[in-house]
Short mmCIF file of C-alpha atoms in Angstrom, two decimals:
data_model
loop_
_atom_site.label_atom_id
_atom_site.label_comp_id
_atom_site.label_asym_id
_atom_site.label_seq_id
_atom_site.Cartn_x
_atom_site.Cartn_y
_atom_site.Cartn_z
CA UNK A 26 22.71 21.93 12.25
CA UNK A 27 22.22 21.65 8.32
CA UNK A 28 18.61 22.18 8.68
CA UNK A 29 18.94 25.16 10.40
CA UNK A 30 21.26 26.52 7.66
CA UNK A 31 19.69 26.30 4.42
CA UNK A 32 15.35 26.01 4.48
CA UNK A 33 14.64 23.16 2.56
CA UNK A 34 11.79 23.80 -0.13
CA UNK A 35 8.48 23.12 -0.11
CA UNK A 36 8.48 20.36 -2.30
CA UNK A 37 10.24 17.97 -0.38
CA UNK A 38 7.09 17.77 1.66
CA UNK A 39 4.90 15.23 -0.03
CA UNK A 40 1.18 14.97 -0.40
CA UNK A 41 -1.08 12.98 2.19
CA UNK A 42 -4.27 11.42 2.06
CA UNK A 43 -5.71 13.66 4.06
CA UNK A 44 -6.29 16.86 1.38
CA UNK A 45 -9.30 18.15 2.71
CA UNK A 46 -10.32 20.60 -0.70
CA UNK A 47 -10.29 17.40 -2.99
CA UNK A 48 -13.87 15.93 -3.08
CA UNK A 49 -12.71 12.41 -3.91
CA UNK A 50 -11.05 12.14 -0.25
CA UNK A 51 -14.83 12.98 1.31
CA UNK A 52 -16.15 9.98 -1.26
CA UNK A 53 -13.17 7.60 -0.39
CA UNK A 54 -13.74 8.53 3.45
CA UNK A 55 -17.63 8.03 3.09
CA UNK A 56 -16.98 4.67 1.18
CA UNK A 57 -14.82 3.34 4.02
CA UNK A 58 -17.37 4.49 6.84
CA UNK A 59 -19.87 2.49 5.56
CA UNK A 60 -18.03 -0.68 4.75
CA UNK A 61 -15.71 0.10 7.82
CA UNK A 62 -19.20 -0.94 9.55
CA UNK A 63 -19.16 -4.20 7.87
CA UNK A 64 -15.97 -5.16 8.61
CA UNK A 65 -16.02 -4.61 12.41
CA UNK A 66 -19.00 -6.87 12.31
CA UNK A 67 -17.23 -9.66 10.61
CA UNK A 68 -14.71 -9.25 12.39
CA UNK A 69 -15.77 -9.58 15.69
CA UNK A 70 -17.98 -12.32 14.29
CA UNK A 71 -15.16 -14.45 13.77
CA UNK A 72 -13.69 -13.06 17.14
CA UNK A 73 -16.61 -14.77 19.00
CA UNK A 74 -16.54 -17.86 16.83
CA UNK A 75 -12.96 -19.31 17.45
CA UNK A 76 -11.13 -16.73 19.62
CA UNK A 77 -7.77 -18.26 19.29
CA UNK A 78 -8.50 -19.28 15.97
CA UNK A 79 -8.91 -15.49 14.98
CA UNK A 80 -6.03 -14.30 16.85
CA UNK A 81 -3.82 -16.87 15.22
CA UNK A 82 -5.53 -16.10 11.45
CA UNK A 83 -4.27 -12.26 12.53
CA UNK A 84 -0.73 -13.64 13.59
CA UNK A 85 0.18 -15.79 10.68
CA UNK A 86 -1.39 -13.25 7.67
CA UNK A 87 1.23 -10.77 9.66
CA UNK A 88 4.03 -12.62 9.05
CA UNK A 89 3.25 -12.80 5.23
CA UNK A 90 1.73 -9.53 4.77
CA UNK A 91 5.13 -7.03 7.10
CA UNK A 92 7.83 -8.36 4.18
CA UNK A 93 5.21 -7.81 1.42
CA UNK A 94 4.69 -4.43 2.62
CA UNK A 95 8.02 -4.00 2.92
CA UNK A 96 9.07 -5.21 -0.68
CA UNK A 97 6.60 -3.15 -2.71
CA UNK A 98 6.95 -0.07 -1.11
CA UNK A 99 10.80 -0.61 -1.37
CA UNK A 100 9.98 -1.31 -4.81
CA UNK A 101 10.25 2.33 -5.86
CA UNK A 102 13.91 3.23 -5.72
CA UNK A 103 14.23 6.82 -5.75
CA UNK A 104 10.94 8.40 -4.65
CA UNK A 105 9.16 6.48 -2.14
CA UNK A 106 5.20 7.29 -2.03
CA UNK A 107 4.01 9.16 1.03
CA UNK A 108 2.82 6.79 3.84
CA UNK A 109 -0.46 8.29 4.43
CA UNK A 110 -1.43 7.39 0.69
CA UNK A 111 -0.28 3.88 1.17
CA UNK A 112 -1.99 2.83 3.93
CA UNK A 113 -4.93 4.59 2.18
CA UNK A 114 -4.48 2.17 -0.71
CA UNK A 115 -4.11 -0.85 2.07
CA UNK A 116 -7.22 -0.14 3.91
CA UNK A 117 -8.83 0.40 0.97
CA UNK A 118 -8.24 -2.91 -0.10
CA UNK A 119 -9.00 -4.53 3.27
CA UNK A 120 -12.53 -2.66 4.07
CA UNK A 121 -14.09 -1.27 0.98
CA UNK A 122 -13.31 -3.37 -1.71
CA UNK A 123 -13.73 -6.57 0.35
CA UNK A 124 -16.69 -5.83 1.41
CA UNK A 125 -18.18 -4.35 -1.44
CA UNK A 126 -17.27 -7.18 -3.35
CA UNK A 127 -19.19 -9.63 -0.94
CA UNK A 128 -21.92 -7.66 -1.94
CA UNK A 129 -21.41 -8.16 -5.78
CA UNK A 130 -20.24 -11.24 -5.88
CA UNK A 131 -23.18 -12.87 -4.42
CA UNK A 132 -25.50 -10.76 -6.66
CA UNK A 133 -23.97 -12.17 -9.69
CA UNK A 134 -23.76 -15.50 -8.19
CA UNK A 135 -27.52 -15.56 -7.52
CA UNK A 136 -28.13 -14.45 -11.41
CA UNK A 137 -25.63 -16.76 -12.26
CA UNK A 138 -27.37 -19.71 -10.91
CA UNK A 139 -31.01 -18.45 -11.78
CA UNK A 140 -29.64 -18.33 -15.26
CA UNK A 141 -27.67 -21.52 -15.56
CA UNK A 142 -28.09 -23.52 -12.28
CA UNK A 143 -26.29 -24.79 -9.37
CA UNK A 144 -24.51 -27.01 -11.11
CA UNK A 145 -22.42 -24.25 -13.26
CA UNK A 146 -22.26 -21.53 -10.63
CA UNK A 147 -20.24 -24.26 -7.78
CA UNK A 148 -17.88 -25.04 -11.23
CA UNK A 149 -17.25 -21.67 -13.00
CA UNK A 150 -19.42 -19.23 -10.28
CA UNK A 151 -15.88 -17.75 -9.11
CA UNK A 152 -13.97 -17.64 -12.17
CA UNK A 153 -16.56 -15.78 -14.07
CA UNK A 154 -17.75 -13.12 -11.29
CA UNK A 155 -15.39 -12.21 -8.69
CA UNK A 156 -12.06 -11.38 -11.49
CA UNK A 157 -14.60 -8.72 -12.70
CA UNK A 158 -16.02 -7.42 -9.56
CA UNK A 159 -13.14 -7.34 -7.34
CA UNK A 160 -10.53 -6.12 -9.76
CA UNK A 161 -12.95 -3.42 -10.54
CA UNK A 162 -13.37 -2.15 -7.12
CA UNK A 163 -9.80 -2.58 -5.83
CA UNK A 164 -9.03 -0.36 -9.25
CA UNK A 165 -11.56 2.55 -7.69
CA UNK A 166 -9.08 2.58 -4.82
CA UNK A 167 -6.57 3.39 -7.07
CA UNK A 168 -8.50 5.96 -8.79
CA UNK A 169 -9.49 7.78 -5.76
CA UNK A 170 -5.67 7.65 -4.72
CA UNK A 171 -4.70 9.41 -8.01
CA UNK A 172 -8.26 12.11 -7.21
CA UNK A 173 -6.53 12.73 -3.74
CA UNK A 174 -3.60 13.36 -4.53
CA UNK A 175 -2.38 13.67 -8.05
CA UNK A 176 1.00 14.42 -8.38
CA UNK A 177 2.22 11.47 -6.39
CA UNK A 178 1.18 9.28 -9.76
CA UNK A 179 3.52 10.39 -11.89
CA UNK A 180 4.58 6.84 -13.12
CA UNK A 181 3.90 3.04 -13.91
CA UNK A 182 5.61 2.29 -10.72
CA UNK A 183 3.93 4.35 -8.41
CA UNK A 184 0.40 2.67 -10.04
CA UNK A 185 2.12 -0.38 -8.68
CA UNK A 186 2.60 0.54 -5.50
CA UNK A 187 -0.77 1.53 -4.81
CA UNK A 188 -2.54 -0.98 -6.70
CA UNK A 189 -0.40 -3.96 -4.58
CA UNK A 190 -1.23 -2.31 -1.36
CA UNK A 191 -4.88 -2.55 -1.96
CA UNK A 192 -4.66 -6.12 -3.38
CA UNK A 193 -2.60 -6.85 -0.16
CA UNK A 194 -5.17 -5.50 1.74
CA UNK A 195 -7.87 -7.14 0.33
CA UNK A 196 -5.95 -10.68 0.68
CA UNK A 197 -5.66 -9.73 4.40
CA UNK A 198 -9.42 -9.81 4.87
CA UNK A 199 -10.00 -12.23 2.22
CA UNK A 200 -7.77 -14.74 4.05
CA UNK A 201 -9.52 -14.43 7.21
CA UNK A 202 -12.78 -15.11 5.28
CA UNK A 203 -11.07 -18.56 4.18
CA UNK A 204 -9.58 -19.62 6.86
CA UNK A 205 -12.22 -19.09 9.65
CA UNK A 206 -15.29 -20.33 7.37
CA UNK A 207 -13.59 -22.68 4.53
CA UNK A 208 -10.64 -24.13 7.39
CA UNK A 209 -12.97 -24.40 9.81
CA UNK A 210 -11.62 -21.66 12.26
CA UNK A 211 -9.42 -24.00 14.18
CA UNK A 212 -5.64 -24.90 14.72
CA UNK A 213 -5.02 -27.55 12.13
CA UNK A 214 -7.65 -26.14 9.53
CA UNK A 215 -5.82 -22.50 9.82
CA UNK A 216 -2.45 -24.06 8.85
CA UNK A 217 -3.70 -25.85 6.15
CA UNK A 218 -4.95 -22.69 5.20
CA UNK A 219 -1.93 -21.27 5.18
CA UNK A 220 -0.06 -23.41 3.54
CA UNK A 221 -2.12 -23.34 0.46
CA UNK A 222 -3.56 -19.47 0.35
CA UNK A 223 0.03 -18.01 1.67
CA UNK A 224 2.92 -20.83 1.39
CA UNK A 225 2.29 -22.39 -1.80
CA UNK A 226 0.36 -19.10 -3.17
CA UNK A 227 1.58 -16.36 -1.43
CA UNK A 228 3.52 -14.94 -4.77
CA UNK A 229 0.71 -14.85 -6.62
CA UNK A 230 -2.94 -13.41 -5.86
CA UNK A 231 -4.09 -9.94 -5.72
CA UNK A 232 -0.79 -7.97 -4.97
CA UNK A 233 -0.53 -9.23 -8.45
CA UNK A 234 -3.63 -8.21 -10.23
CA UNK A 235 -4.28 -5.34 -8.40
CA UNK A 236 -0.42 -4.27 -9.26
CA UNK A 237 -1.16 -4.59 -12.65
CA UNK A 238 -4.27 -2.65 -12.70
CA UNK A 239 -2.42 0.02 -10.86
CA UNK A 240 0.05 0.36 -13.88
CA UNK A 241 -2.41 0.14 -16.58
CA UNK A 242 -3.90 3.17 -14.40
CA UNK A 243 -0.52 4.82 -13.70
CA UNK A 244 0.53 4.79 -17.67
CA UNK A 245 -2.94 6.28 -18.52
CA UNK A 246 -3.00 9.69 -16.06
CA UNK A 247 1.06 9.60 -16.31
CA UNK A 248 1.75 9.49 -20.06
CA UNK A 249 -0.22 12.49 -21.61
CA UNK A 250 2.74 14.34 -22.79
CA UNK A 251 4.46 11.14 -24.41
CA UNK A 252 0.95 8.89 -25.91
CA UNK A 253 -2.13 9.52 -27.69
CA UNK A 254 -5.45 9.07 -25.96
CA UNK A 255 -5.63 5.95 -28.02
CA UNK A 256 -2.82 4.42 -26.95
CA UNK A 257 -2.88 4.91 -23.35
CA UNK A 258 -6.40 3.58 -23.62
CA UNK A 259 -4.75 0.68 -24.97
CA UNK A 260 -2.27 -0.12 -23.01
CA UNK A 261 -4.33 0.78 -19.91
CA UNK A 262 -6.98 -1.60 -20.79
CA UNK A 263 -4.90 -3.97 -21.78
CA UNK A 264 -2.93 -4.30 -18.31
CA UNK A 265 -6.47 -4.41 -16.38
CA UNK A 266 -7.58 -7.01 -18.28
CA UNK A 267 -4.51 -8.89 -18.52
CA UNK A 268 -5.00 -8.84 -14.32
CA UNK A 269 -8.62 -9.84 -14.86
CA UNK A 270 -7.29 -12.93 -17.01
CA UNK A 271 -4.83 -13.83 -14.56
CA UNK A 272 -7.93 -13.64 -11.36
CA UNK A 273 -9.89 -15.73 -14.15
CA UNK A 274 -7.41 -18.69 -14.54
CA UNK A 275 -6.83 -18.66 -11.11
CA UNK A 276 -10.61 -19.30 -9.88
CA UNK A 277 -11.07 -21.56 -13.42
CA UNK A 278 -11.39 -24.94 -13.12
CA UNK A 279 -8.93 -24.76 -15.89
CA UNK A 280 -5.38 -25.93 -15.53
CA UNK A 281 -6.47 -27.43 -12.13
CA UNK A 282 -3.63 -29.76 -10.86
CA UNK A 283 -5.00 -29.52 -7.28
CA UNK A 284 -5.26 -32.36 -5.06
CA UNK A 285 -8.40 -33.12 -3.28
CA UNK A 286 -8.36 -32.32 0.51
CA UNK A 287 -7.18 -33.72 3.17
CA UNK A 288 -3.96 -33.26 2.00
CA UNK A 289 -1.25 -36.16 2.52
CA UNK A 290 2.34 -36.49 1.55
CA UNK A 291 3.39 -35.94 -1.32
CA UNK A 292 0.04 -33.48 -2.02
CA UNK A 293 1.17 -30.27 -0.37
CA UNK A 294 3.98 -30.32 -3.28
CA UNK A 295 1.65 -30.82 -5.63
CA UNK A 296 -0.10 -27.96 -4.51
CA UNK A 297 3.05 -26.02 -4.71
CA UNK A 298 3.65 -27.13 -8.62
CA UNK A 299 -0.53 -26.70 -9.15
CA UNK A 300 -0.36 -23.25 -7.44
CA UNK A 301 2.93 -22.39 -9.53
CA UNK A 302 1.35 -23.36 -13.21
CA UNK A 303 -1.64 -21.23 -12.92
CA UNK A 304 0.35 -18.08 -11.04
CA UNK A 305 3.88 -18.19 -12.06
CA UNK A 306 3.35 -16.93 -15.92
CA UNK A 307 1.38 -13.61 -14.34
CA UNK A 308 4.29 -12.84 -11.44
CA UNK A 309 7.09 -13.48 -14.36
CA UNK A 310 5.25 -10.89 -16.77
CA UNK A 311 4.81 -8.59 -13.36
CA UNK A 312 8.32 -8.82 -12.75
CA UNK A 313 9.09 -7.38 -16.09
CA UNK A 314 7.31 -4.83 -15.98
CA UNK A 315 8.51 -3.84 -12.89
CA UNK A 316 11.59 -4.17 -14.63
CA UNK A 317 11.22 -1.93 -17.43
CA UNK A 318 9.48 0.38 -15.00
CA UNK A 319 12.55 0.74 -13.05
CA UNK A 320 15.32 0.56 -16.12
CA UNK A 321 12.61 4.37 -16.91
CA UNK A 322 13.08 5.31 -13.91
CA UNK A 323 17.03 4.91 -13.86
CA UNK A 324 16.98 7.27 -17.32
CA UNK A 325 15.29 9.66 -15.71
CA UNK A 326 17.58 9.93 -13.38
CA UNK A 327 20.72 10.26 -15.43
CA UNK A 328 18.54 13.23 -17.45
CA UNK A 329 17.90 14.96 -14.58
CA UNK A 330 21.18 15.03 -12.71
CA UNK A 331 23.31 15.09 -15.77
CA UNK A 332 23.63 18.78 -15.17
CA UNK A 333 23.60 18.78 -11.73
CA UNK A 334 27.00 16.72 -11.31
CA UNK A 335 30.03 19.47 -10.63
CA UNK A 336 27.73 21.71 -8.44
CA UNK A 337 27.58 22.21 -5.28
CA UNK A 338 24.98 19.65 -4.53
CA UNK A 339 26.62 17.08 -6.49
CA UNK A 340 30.10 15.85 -7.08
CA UNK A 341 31.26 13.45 -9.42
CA UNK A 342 31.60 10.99 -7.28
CA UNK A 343 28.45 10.94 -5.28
CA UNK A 344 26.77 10.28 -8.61
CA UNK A 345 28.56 7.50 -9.27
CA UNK A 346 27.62 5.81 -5.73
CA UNK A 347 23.69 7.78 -6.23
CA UNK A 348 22.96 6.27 -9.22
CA UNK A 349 22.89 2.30 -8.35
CA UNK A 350 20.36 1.60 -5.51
CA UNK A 351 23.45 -0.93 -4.67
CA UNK A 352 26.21 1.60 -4.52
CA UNK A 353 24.22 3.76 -2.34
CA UNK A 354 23.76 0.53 0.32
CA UNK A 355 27.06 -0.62 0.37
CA UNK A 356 28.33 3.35 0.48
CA UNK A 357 26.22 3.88 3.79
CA UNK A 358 27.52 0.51 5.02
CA UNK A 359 30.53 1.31 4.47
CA UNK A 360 30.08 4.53 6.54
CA UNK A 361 28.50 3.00 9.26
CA UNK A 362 31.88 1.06 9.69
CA UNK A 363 34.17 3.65 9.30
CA UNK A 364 32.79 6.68 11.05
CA UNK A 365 29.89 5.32 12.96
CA UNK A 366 25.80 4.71 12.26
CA UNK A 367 25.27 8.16 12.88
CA UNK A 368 27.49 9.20 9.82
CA UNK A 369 25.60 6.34 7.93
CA UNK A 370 22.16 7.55 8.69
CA UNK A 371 23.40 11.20 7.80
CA UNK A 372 24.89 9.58 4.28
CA UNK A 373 22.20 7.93 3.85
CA UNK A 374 20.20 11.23 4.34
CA UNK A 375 22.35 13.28 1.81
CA UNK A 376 21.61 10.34 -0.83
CA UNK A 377 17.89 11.37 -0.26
CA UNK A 378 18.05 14.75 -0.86
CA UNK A 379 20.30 14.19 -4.03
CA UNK A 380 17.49 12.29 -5.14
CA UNK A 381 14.89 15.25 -4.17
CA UNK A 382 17.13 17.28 -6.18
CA UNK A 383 16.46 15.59 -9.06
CA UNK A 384 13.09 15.52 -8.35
CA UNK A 385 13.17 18.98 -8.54
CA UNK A 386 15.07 19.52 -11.39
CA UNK A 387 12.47 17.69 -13.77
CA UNK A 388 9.99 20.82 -12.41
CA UNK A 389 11.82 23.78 -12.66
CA UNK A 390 12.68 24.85 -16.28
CA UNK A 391 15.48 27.41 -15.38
CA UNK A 392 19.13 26.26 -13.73
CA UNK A 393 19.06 29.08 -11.64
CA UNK A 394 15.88 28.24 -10.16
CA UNK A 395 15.05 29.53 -6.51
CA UNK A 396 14.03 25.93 -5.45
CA UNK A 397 17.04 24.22 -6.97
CA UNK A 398 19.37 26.70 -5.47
CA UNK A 399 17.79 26.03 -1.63
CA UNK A 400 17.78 22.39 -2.37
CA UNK A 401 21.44 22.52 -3.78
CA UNK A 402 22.48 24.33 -0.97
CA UNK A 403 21.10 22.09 1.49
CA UNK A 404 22.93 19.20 -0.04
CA UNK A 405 25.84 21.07 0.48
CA UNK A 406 25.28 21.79 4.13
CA UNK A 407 24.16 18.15 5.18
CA UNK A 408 27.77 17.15 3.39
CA UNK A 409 29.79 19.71 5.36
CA UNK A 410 27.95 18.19 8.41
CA UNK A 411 29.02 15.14 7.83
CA UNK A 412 32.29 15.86 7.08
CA UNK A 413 33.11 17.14 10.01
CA UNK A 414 32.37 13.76 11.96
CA UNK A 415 35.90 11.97 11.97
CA UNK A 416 36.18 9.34 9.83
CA UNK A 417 33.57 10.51 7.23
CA UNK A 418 34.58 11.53 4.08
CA UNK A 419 32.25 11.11 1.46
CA UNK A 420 34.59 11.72 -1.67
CA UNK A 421 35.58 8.10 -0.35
CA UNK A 422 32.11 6.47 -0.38
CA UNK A 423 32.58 4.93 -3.32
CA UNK A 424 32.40 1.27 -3.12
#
């Protein structure tokens, strides 16, 4: 076999969460033991509440929350963020800052209505505390994250990542909050819920703020060699608060096109175009910078394998397929048809370890580097492997 061949390097083996001489994993672990407490309780609350109202809560949030997962962490195109770390980031969201936000928020809404009354805290109470508190503490998970382990931050679009995990994590929990004490726990009230926290709002929320915070994060520990302290402030800052602007409209009573509940006819599309005026400007300015983030990461591609193309590890023509996430698919589909799933999985595989070798290549400042040379080498092997199955020749991968 290829691995027996040629030792792949060390680096190929990314960091986890669990990096026992870093003292912000013993501060992320205490935080979640202590809320982790809270949650349980809640939990099974609800649990003995409406049993099959929990359960289906649970079900439905599923649905939504698998092809989320799915999408952001597919999101990063040529070096996907250890799992560990992710569902770090997820439970973050989904124990600590939930819960520790239930904590703030009704401090400040008690201060809030000391200060100004009833009257102003039911009207503006959410808009003016929880954009502050929560996006604050789902930002410490990303923080932490970037403590733990700090070299898997190396970008905006890794900040991203691991700022939409926790947000989707928190909107989990959150949900569950809403639809057991706001729905009323029960059949019909959960699939109202539903409809308007996950159908007609499901693109918008805290995958999005949190997201953004994560970038404004990202660009400030990733860009030290390219900005100024000034300007990574800046643009740091500014991303955070553009997500805290974003949480603020949302729980405003400004811009409110909502319909009043029960909803009838014609009012659950309404609550698709009200949901869609307050969110949709945020997931469009998201989308670009995921965007822009990815158009970066495509250049640094081409830098790094530039030089690579020709050698043993790379031929011409595997960059061509390698450096289009589309190529790459229909290459590997293409295998799987001609020479079996096997030989797709083990294309698939070699496109990986191209990618690692890039990886590598923007670490090493010598050609002739020890690591580049293994990982060359083992890009070499896994194609003679899968040359030899008949029918797979990857010169011919090209789509």
């Amino acid at each position: 076999m290829a691995d027996e061949t040629v030792r792949r390097p060390r680096w190929g083996h990314r960091t986890s969460l669990f990096q026992w001489r870093q003292p912000a994993l013993y501060l992320y672990a205490g935080l979640m033991l202590l809320t982790g407490m809270f949650t349980i309780l809640t939990q099974a609350a609800f649990q003995q509440i409406s049993p099959s109202g929990w359960v289906l809560s649970w079900f439905l949030l599923l649905v939504y929350a698998i092809p989320v997962f799915l999408l952001v962490y597919w999101l990063d195109l040529y070096e996907r963020e250890p799992l560990s770390l992710v569902f770090g980031a997820l439970l973050w969201g989904g124990v600590a800052a939930t819960t520790l936000a239930f904590l703030a928020n009704t401090g400040w809404a008690i201060a809030l209505g000391n200060a100004f009354g009833p009257e102003v805290v039911a009207e503006w109470g959410a808009a003016l505390t929880a954009p502050w508190t929560e996006e604050i503490l789902k930002a410490l998970g990303v923080v932490l994250i970037y403590l733990i382990a700090r070299s898997e931050i190396d970008d905006v679009l890794d900040g991203f990542v691991y700022g939409a995990m926790v947000g989707l994590g928190f909107t989990l929990v959150e949900d569950v909050f809403y639809f057991m004490g706001q729905f009323g726990g029960q059949t019909e009230g959960i699939l109202l819920g539903f409809f308007v926290r996950v159908i007609a709002s499901g693109l918008y929320g805290h995958v999005l703020y949190s997201g953004l915070a994560g970038m404004g994060i990202a660009y400030f520990v990733s860009r030290r060699a390219e900005a100024s302290l000034g300007k990574r402030l800046l643009v740091g800052a500014g991303l955070f608060l553009t997500a805290v602007f974003g949480h603020f409209l949302w729980n405003s009573p400004l811009l409110d096109f909502f319909p009043d509940l029960p909803l009838e006819g014609s009012d659950f599309l309404q609550v698709i175009g009200a949901t869609a005026v307050k969110g949709l400007p945020l997931l469009l300015f998201v989308a670009a910078m995921v965007r822009l983030a990815h158009r970066r990461e495509h250049r640094w591609l081409e830098a790094a394998l530039t030089g690579e193309v020709g050698r043993e590890g790379l031929t011409r023509n595997e960059w061509e397929v390698l450096r289009a996430p589309r190529h790459r698919r229909a290459a590997v589909k293409a295998m799987r048809r001609r020479a079996g799933p096997q030989a797709g999985t083990a294309l698939k595989r070699l496109h990986r370890q191209q990618l690692n070798l890039a990886m590598i290549r923007t670490r090493v400042t010598e050609d002739e580097d020890p690591d580049l040379g293994r990982q060359r080498a083992y890009c070499a092997a896994l194609r003679q492997a899968l040359e030899a199955v008949p029918g797979a020749v990857v010169v011919e991968a090209r789509p």
